[in-house]
XYZ file of C-alpha atoms in Angstrom:
589
model
C 0.327 30.917 0.485
C 0.720 27.225 0.441
C 1.667 24.940 3.705
C 3.977 21.858 3.025
C 5.124 19.484 5.599
C 7.257 16.684 5.215
C 7.548 13.159 6.346
C 9.892 10.494 5.971
C 9.072 7.236 8.869
C 11.992 5.118 9.164
C 12.551 2.395 10.606
C 16.301 0.954 10.152
C 19.627 2.186 9.419
C 19.748 2.238 5.238
C 18.528 2.981 2.151
C 15.850 5.699 2.482
C 13.447 3.744 -0.088
C 13.680 -0.310 -0.497
C 11.354 -2.596 -0.913
C 8.624 -3.588 1.466
C 9.131 -7.157 1.262
C 12.943 -8.315 1.941
C 13.500 -11.274 -0.630
C 13.641 -10.924 -3.827
C 10.595 -12.896 -5.175
C 8.000 -10.385 -3.212
C 9.097 -6.921 -5.291
C 6.810 -5.018 -3.987
C 6.586 -1.447 -5.027
C 6.743 2.020 -1.863
C 4.068 4.095 -3.682
C 6.224 6.793 -4.048
C 3.537 9.799 -5.498
C 4.824 12.250 -3.030
C 8.211 12.320 -4.041
C 6.693 14.449 -7.002
C 4.740 17.269 -5.868
C 4.020 21.049 -6.093
C 5.552 21.605 -2.420
C 7.873 25.318 -3.192
C 5.706 27.832 -2.759
C 7.643 30.136 -5.196
C 8.660 27.561 -7.154
C 6.896 27.600 -10.344
C 5.644 23.624 -11.269
C 6.318 20.322 -9.005
C 9.491 19.613 -7.877
C 11.242 16.027 -7.074
C 12.061 15.526 -3.232
C 14.947 12.628 -3.101
C 16.127 11.888 0.602
C 19.911 11.884 0.744
C 20.904 9.232 3.901
C 23.843 8.805 5.268
C 25.149 5.673 8.680
C 26.244 7.574 11.095
C 29.550 4.716 13.061
C 31.864 6.967 15.622
C 33.609 4.171 16.223
C 34.495 3.678 12.817
C 34.174 -0.273 14.241
C 32.569 -1.838 10.661
C 28.903 -1.595 12.483
C 25.915 1.367 12.032
C 24.903 3.122 14.761
C 22.119 5.200 12.842
C 21.169 7.503 9.937
C 21.428 11.274 9.161
C 18.390 12.030 6.796
C 18.512 14.806 4.484
C 15.615 16.019 1.311
C 16.956 17.362 -1.475
C 14.938 19.294 -3.626
C 14.890 19.671 -7.528
C 12.638 21.155 -10.105
C 11.138 17.711 -11.441
C 13.282 16.180 -14.400
C 16.097 18.658 -13.902
C 18.927 19.055 -11.903
C 18.475 22.842 -10.797
C 18.588 22.160 -7.143
C 16.132 24.580 -5.130
C 17.401 23.449 -1.437
C 18.647 20.913 1.021
C 17.378 19.893 4.223
C 18.954 20.276 7.331
C 19.967 17.725 8.235
C 19.137 15.377 11.676
C 20.093 12.859 12.687
C 18.932 9.765 13.944
C 20.420 6.598 16.622
C 18.307 3.506 15.819
C 21.665 1.290 18.192
C 24.281 3.098 19.931
C 26.892 0.780 20.367
C 26.206 0.083 16.425
C 23.526 -2.263 14.689
C 23.674 -6.071 12.280
C 20.618 -4.905 10.071
C 21.687 -2.332 7.310
C 18.274 -1.712 6.111
C 15.419 -0.369 6.377
C 11.704 -0.182 5.188
C 10.087 3.187 3.973
C 6.578 4.087 2.297
C 5.597 7.678 1.623
C 2.502 9.198 1.249
C 1.173 12.592 1.211
C -1.883 15.106 2.728
C -2.573 17.894 1.210
C 0.721 19.300 0.898
C 1.928 16.872 3.573
C 3.643 13.964 2.881
C 3.885 11.264 4.650
C 6.577 8.202 5.133
C 6.491 5.738 6.921
C 8.264 2.640 7.454
C 9.753 -0.092 9.311
C 11.330 -2.914 10.066
C 14.325 -2.769 12.324
C 17.060 -5.723 12.698
C 19.372 -6.164 16.213
C 21.269 -4.289 17.736
C 24.896 -5.811 18.610
C 24.377 -5.264 22.636
C 21.548 -7.893 22.999
C 19.847 -6.590 25.896
C 19.261 -2.941 24.433
C 15.652 -3.113 22.152
C 15.913 0.291 19.313
C 12.960 1.804 18.698
C 10.750 0.793 16.252
C 9.991 3.193 14.304
C 11.271 7.238 14.160
C 8.860 10.199 12.357
C 11.491 12.496 9.994
C 9.216 15.721 9.165
C 9.499 19.374 7.575
C 8.032 21.872 5.700
C 9.004 22.102 2.223
C 6.841 25.107 1.402
C 10.697 27.001 1.316
C 14.699 26.812 2.449
C 15.308 27.334 5.658
C 12.711 24.833 7.584
C 13.484 22.653 10.581
C 13.081 19.563 11.192
C 10.908 17.784 13.632
C 11.418 14.160 14.637
C 9.485 11.520 16.760
C 10.816 7.343 17.462
C 8.166 5.104 18.349
C 8.751 2.631 21.020
C 6.018 -0.158 20.588
C 6.096 -2.202 17.961
C 4.842 -0.164 14.819
C 2.604 -1.565 13.391
C 0.590 1.137 11.343
C 0.157 4.538 10.307
C -2.968 6.365 8.713
C -4.318 9.646 7.965
C -6.659 12.346 9.428
C -8.838 15.452 8.700
C -7.303 18.755 10.450
C -7.967 18.626 14.037
C -7.121 21.542 15.171
C -8.226 24.151 13.099
C -4.715 24.796 11.290
C -5.407 23.700 8.126
C -2.755 20.822 7.648
C -4.757 16.723 8.098
C -2.823 15.188 10.743
C -0.799 11.532 11.334
C -1.284 8.797 13.268
C 0.287 6.478 14.491
C -0.385 3.086 15.614
C 1.578 0.311 18.326
C 1.159 -2.632 20.098
C 2.804 -3.001 23.711
C 3.109 -6.819 22.943
C 4.696 -7.309 26.135
C 1.639 -7.222 27.949
C 0.375 -9.399 25.121
C -2.156 -12.220 27.651
C -1.378 -15.611 26.423
C -4.928 -16.791 27.558
C -6.936 -14.225 25.708
C -4.046 -12.771 23.670
C -5.124 -8.815 24.500
C -2.643 -5.847 24.861
C -2.312 -2.491 24.830
C -2.011 -0.815 22.050
C -1.142 3.008 22.085
C -2.580 5.439 19.482
C -1.540 8.835 18.927
C -2.281 11.485 16.796
C 0.569 14.392 15.101
C -0.367 17.520 14.134
C 1.010 17.212 9.968
C 2.455 20.369 10.711
C 4.139 21.201 13.416
C 4.425 17.477 15.247
C 3.091 18.578 18.588
C 1.258 15.914 20.072
C -2.211 15.898 19.847
C -3.864 12.374 20.925
C -2.019 9.806 23.133
C -4.054 7.098 24.171
C -3.058 3.000 25.699
C -5.937 1.169 24.865
C -5.987 -1.710 27.468
C -7.949 -5.441 26.703
C -7.388 -4.416 23.016
C -6.755 -7.633 20.709
C -5.040 -7.447 17.510
C -8.589 -7.545 15.529
C -9.055 -5.916 12.684
C -6.877 -2.929 14.397
C -4.609 -2.777 10.976
C -2.284 -5.308 12.195
C -1.213 -7.417 9.753
C 0.644 -10.295 10.972
C -0.746 -12.288 7.237
C -0.067 -10.347 5.242
C 1.543 -11.361 1.461
C 2.982 -8.278 2.152
C 5.483 -6.950 5.131
C 5.263 -2.590 5.493
C 3.578 -0.742 7.761
C -0.916 -0.969 8.004
C -3.474 1.703 7.273
C -4.900 2.739 10.059
C -7.001 5.686 9.099
C -10.188 4.076 9.303
C -9.201 3.525 12.970
C -9.685 7.434 13.881
C -12.971 9.737 11.922
C -16.212 11.372 12.446
C -17.693 8.508 12.113
C -20.335 9.111 15.318
C -23.332 11.687 15.191
C -24.029 13.710 18.059
C -21.062 12.990 18.902
C -19.433 15.997 18.437
C -15.195 15.786 17.598
C -13.747 11.736 16.287
C -13.906 9.153 16.831
C -11.785 6.047 18.203
C -12.212 2.431 17.470
C -10.937 0.114 18.419
C -11.546 -3.931 16.880
C -12.422 -6.834 19.620
C -11.824 -10.107 19.093
C -13.166 -11.986 22.178
C -10.958 -15.447 22.259
C -11.713 -16.574 25.008
C -15.945 -16.830 24.179
C -15.019 -18.047 20.964
C -14.435 -16.433 17.911
C -16.762 -13.530 18.742
C -16.471 -10.151 16.841
C -16.838 -6.111 17.780
C -15.733 -2.344 17.798
C -15.174 -0.329 20.431
C -16.613 3.285 19.475
C -14.828 6.247 22.496
C -13.859 9.595 21.789
C -10.829 10.418 20.194
C -7.883 10.601 22.517
C -10.167 9.821 25.373
C -10.899 6.858 27.609
C -14.568 7.468 27.188
C -16.344 4.924 25.148
C -19.557 5.951 23.440
C -20.893 2.252 22.558
C -19.801 -0.584 21.771
C -21.624 -2.894 19.005
C -23.291 -5.722 18.889
C -21.115 -9.373 18.403
C -20.800 -11.802 15.933
C -19.168 -14.801 15.592
C -17.426 -15.424 12.654
C -15.861 -18.667 10.962
C -12.859 -17.143 11.120
C -10.697 -14.513 13.552
C -7.168 -13.465 14.287
C -5.435 -10.325 12.469
C -6.054 -8.454 8.881
C -7.732 -5.455 7.833
C -10.192 -2.261 8.044
C -11.463 -0.450 5.740
C -14.907 2.265 6.062
C -17.629 3.311 3.378
C -19.125 5.899 4.595
C -19.775 5.161 8.085
C -19.458 1.440 8.129
C -16.552 0.401 9.118
C -15.189 -3.501 7.256
C -13.176 -5.649 9.417
C -11.730 -8.309 7.303
C -9.749 -11.585 8.663
C -8.498 -13.440 6.035
C -6.536 -16.871 5.972
C -7.054 -18.177 10.007
C -9.449 -20.546 11.523
C -11.859 -20.676 14.348
C -9.148 -20.187 16.435
C -6.952 -18.312 15.054
C -4.574 -20.680 14.027
C -2.530 -19.025 11.258
C -3.369 -21.454 8.349
C -2.796 -20.924 4.607
C -5.495 -18.256 2.081
C -8.403 -20.447 2.954
C -10.649 -18.160 3.113
C -11.622 -14.725 4.879
C -14.139 -13.749 7.676
C -15.467 -9.899 6.979
C -17.415 -7.935 9.728
C -19.214 -4.761 9.078
C -21.502 -1.475 10.991
C -22.547 1.307 10.472
C -21.099 3.466 12.874
C -24.002 6.448 12.548
C -25.189 5.464 16.296
C -25.322 2.302 18.639
C -27.857 -0.011 17.814
C -26.409 -0.236 14.408
C -26.646 -4.681 13.427
C -23.433 -6.272 12.375
C -23.329 -7.682 8.912
C -21.117 -10.583 8.306
C -19.964 -12.963 5.758
C -17.611 -15.616 5.519
C -16.267 -16.965 2.132
C -14.943 -20.362 2.243
C -12.344 -19.986 -1.298
C -8.854 -18.501 -1.503
C -9.062 -14.125 -1.321
C -7.570 -12.812 -4.218
C -8.470 -9.114 -2.562
C -11.082 -6.398 -2.353
C -11.847 -2.961 -3.079
C -14.357 -0.362 -2.283
C -16.793 1.163 -5.529
C -18.524 4.017 -6.060
C -22.687 3.039 -4.793
C -24.415 1.357 -7.610
C -27.878 0.696 -6.242
C -28.478 3.976 -5.133
C -28.789 3.891 -1.380
C -26.588 6.113 -0.611
C -23.501 4.170 0.574
C -20.282 2.734 -1.774
C -20.037 -1.067 -2.254
C -17.248 -3.641 -1.446
C -15.946 -5.844 -3.931
C -14.108 -9.575 -2.998
C -12.485 -11.615 -5.616
C -11.828 -15.736 -4.907
C -9.036 -17.497 -6.827
C -9.845 -20.657 -7.684
C -7.041 -23.589 -9.109
C -7.071 -25.956 -11.482
C -5.875 -29.836 -11.777
C -5.643 -28.146 -15.934
C -3.516 -24.892 -14.853
C -6.335 -22.540 -15.540
C -7.859 -20.945 -12.220
C -11.042 -19.683 -12.163
C -11.880 -16.040 -11.141
C -14.810 -15.062 -8.864
C -15.982 -11.199 -8.628
C -17.957 -10.809 -6.497
C -20.171 -7.428 -4.978
C -22.197 -6.886 -1.944
C -23.532 -4.023 -0.736
C -21.831 -1.813 1.790
C -24.085 -1.200 3.776
C -26.371 -4.766 3.855
C -24.022 -7.200 2.701
C -26.370 -8.101 0.249
C -25.060 -9.529 -3.007
C -25.075 -6.602 -5.786
C -23.709 -9.189 -7.956
C -21.695 -12.554 -8.615
C -20.044 -14.238 -12.057
C -17.154 -16.738 -12.111
C -15.037 -16.565 -15.353
C -13.679 -19.079 -15.863
C -10.624 -20.874 -17.551
C -8.121 -18.019 -17.290
C -5.097 -19.235 -18.176
C -3.272 -16.312 -15.927
C -0.412 -16.653 -14.110
C -0.858 -13.453 -12.993
C -4.175 -14.575 -10.934
C -3.855 -14.142 -7.454
C -0.797 -12.393 -7.182
C -2.258 -8.305 -7.420
C -1.463 -6.606 -5.064
C -1.200 -2.699 -4.297
C 2.408 -2.280 -2.402
C 0.291 -1.272 0.476
C 0.989 -3.662 3.345
C -2.231 -4.748 3.384
C -3.136 -8.568 3.305
C -5.708 -8.336 0.811
C -5.493 -6.354 -2.763
C -6.734 -3.239 -3.870
C -8.270 -4.734 -7.083
C -11.176 -1.900 -6.957
C -9.702 -0.698 -10.682
C -11.020 -3.937 -11.855
C -14.252 -2.419 -11.314
C -15.262 0.500 -12.907
C -17.303 2.915 -15.764
C -14.331 2.938 -18.062
C -16.205 1.955 -21.452
C -18.375 5.770 -22.875
C -20.785 3.341 -24.873
C -22.234 0.970 -22.206
C -23.952 2.158 -19.635
C -22.691 0.415 -16.267
C -20.255 -0.913 -14.943
C -17.585 -3.121 -16.111
C -15.628 -5.964 -14.713
C -12.015 -6.364 -16.998
C -10.300 -10.109 -16.615
C -6.726 -10.250 -17.069
C -5.574 -12.693 -19.002
C -2.722 -13.852 -19.796
C -0.290 -16.646 -21.766
C 3.280 -17.979 -21.904
C 5.499 -17.139 -24.361
C 7.532 -20.480 -24.799
C 9.470 -19.827 -28.453
C 11.237 -23.477 -28.843
C 8.233 -25.397 -27.734
C 10.065 -26.746 -25.224
C 7.051 -26.459 -21.781
C 10.030 -24.008 -20.788
C 8.154 -19.680 -20.718
C 10.613 -17.675 -21.584
C 7.571 -14.757 -20.416
C 4.228 -13.586 -21.005
C 1.598 -12.423 -22.928
C -0.787 -10.431 -21.403
C -4.477 -8.411 -22.379
C -8.138 -7.657 -21.108
C -10.495 -9.513 -21.279
C -14.109 -6.112 -20.374
C -17.318 -7.637 -19.581
C -20.535 -5.617 -18.648
C -20.933 -6.336 -14.823
C -22.264 -9.605 -13.844
C -22.315 -10.795 -17.319
C -20.982 -13.359 -19.622
C -21.446 -10.403 -22.492
C -17.446 -9.583 -22.912
C -17.850 -5.806 -24.785
C -13.552 -6.519 -25.873
C -10.411 -7.681 -25.235
C -7.427 -5.277 -25.816
C -4.577 -6.528 -27.982
C -2.185 -9.052 -26.493
C 1.718 -7.264 -26.136
C 4.845 -10.349 -24.944
C 6.576 -10.155 -22.642
C 10.400 -12.158 -22.268
C 12.264 -11.991 -18.785
C 14.084 -14.565 -19.824
C 15.728 -15.396 -23.715
C 15.867 -19.172 -23.377
C 13.543 -20.318 -20.407
C 12.806 -18.453 -16.807
C 11.478 -20.724 -13.742
C 8.197 -20.830 -12.115
C 7.533 -17.321 -12.282
C 6.853 -15.215 -9.089
C 5.952 -12.416 -10.162
C 3.844 -9.677 -8.537
C 1.372 -7.880 -9.932
C 0.240 -4.274 -9.129
C -3.768 -2.705 -11.043
C -3.718 1.379 -11.530
C -6.738 3.241 -12.628
C -5.904 6.565 -14.473
C -8.981 7.562 -15.667
C -9.705 5.268 -18.441
C -6.290 4.440 -18.612
C -5.821 0.838 -16.503
C -2.323 -0.392 -15.882
C -0.634 -3.430 -14.487
C 2.238 -2.904 -13.273
C 4.297 -6.106 -13.099
C 8.170 -6.602 -10.844
C 10.658 -9.619 -11.911
C 12.443 -11.551 -9.498
C 16.720 -11.192 -10.423
C 16.890 -14.884 -10.111
C 14.215 -15.697 -11.992
C 16.082 -16.997 -15.189
C 17.648 -20.315 -15.564
C 20.528 -18.931 -16.749
C 21.883 -17.169 -14.177
C 24.593 -15.143 -15.699
C 21.675 -13.213 -17.473
C 20.150 -10.289 -15.622
C 15.819 -10.148 -16.782
C 14.396 -6.703 -17.066
C 12.901 -5.695 -13.092
C 9.788 -4.681 -13.956
C 7.528 -3.964 -16.935
C 3.801 -1.680 -16.950
C 0.809 -2.839 -19.781
C -1.642 -0.007 -20.349
C -4.407 0.865 -22.573
C -7.497 2.719 -23.017
C -10.472 1.150 -21.523
C -13.042 3.973 -23.076
C -13.418 1.728 -25.847
C -12.958 -0.871 -28.424
C -10.008 -1.228 -30.700
C -7.311 1.549 -28.345
C -3.830 0.183 -27.876
C -1.893 0.065 -25.211
C 1.447 1.134 -23.845
C 3.959 -0.977 -22.328
C 7.611 -0.086 -20.273
C 10.179 -2.159 -19.131
C 11.655 -0.961 -16.565
C 15.871 -1.697 -15.649
C 17.596 -1.324 -12.296
C 15.652 -2.716 -9.215
C 12.273 -1.714 -9.636
C 11.229 -0.433 -6.058
C 8.925 2.787 -6.547
C 5.376 3.471 -8.547
C 3.257 6.086 -8.369
C 0.255 8.272 -9.795
C 0.253 11.735 -10.612
C -1.980 14.610 -11.620
C -1.567 16.124 -15.381
C 1.108 17.168 -16.534
C 1.260 18.452 -19.908
C -2.679 19.281 -19.715
C -4.091 16.994 -22.289
C -6.697 15.862 -19.271
C -5.721 12.406 -17.630
C -2.385 12.412 -14.579
C 0.491 10.394 -15.806
C 2.810 7.589 -14.776
C 5.616 7.995 -11.664
C 8.316 4.948 -11.616
C 11.190 4.890 -9.844
C 13.975 2.211 -10.437
C 16.700 2.612 -7.730
C 20.770 1.218 -7.703
C 22.932 1.179 -4.528
C 26.509 0.282 -5.128
C 28.799 1.042 -1.803
C 29.329 5.039 -2.662
C 25.624 5.990 -3.487
C 22.431 5.858 -3.713
C 21.155 6.310 -7.573
C 17.194 7.094 -7.777
C 15.850 7.124 -11.119
C 12.853 9.013 -11.779
C 10.438 8.219 -15.438
C 6.922 10.090 -15.332
C 5.046 8.395 -17.954
C 1.974 10.177 -19.726
C -0.905 7.947 -18.667
C -2.989 7.846 -21.616
C 0.090 7.569 -24.291
C 3.239 6.404 -22.281
C 4.908 8.953 -23.906
C 8.043 9.986 -21.656
C 7.637 13.790 -19.465
C 10.852 13.395 -18.034
C 13.444 11.231 -16.869
C 15.866 11.538 -14.583
C 18.781 10.399 -12.106
C 19.896 11.304 -9.036
C 22.828 9.964 -6.947
C 23.409 10.457 -4.167
C 26.913 9.532 -1.585
C 26.047 7.153 0.717
């Protein structure tokens, strides 16, 4: 019997899945992979989960007080509804709210589907402080299961997945929140709450407040290119050799004594501090993100000066340390160029620890870019590879995103073992040109290809065929696109979102997105492309559905009217782009 629980966390009062960034120029995508999966025990094949929510306006005054949420479960690609979950009413503002939107994301752990959101609006009663978010959870293994709901009252700043802590076979849900009412302006310290809930029942396994904490390396993401909940999974884990159970790690930045960073390591759910890592002085203080590489924990602070003041993306500081035992020395690295993204790579030098990828972008006066691809040893910080690719005529540069809510893009797919005939790794440089058919100096779209190099060298193995993408038939404004890098097997793809107001002809509605994908296992492979209509809301990677050895691409556009939410579920073969499933579900508001 499969265990299967679905979580949907919501932080306001309207559309269940809305873009992570408010404003059409942002265009970030929700990871909707968990909406399609093998949940229902007695149904062969996959199921598609479609949220159904409606506003609560008990006194019919036009002000939204909350929402009622249920889930409809279908056989994937069909109208066959297996069951609906019981509706659950969630009140946000008892007297009504000015906001009608919320940001919501979903995650999956085993057969547990986890969703988190943020973005409450203010209440009509200005003295009432609404919750920061809610979590709706229900077991989908069979009809008739009852949902459970959690409320997050402090600032809902992060979420994560923790391995099974109570031996019931299901992983756990990590929620981090900050209480800025406790903020000390002199030291910029405050209380952070770390809650761990059982992934199946929602029972509280651990709830602990850590006082005199700073935002540094704890996942809070004020300076992010995208808005959403940070992934704070790395804050809880089995790091320390000799300590039974897991540990909770808090990042500390001693602003009162300069920009000195360290990690404090506790037994999870307790005040028992096992040790603190040595403090190191960084060139940039502030709020950023964390990554785990084996027992190494890496913190990154982006685009802030030594006093923690907000600046542009002028570089970053990295602090990394092995948490397997006390006394390990951290390594520190400062990069003084605009950071494009980072990633975690497999072990390249066979020392048992993965590597860290950091890419930077340099804008040039001639309109081209230089992209530096740097690979550092995850354990020591030593440089394994550093290569700058110059004169990239690339409107994509600097805009890659993974839609995770983190300040730095996940660019891991840029480096990997793609080409069958090449020993070692390859580095892929996206390269685009401009479509200007009437030579009036105003672009109508762009072209895209990949240049594939031996990693760390100028040796180009091949370029993929270039494909055109017409955005506006006449002309478009300066592009404000977001580009998402995804890898499925040996297929690398760029998924692009397009703002609706990009065309100079305001009466023309452009596609909401494009896909460029190509198998990089050998030269001569032909790319496949897709054009996306409706509001490009979600994107995901699914397991192989047609037994060709390659996973599939899930694309979810949506449409909203005054009466319905419409969900379009497209599943494309990851290798060929062939449509495996296409289905629209319309739900009344």
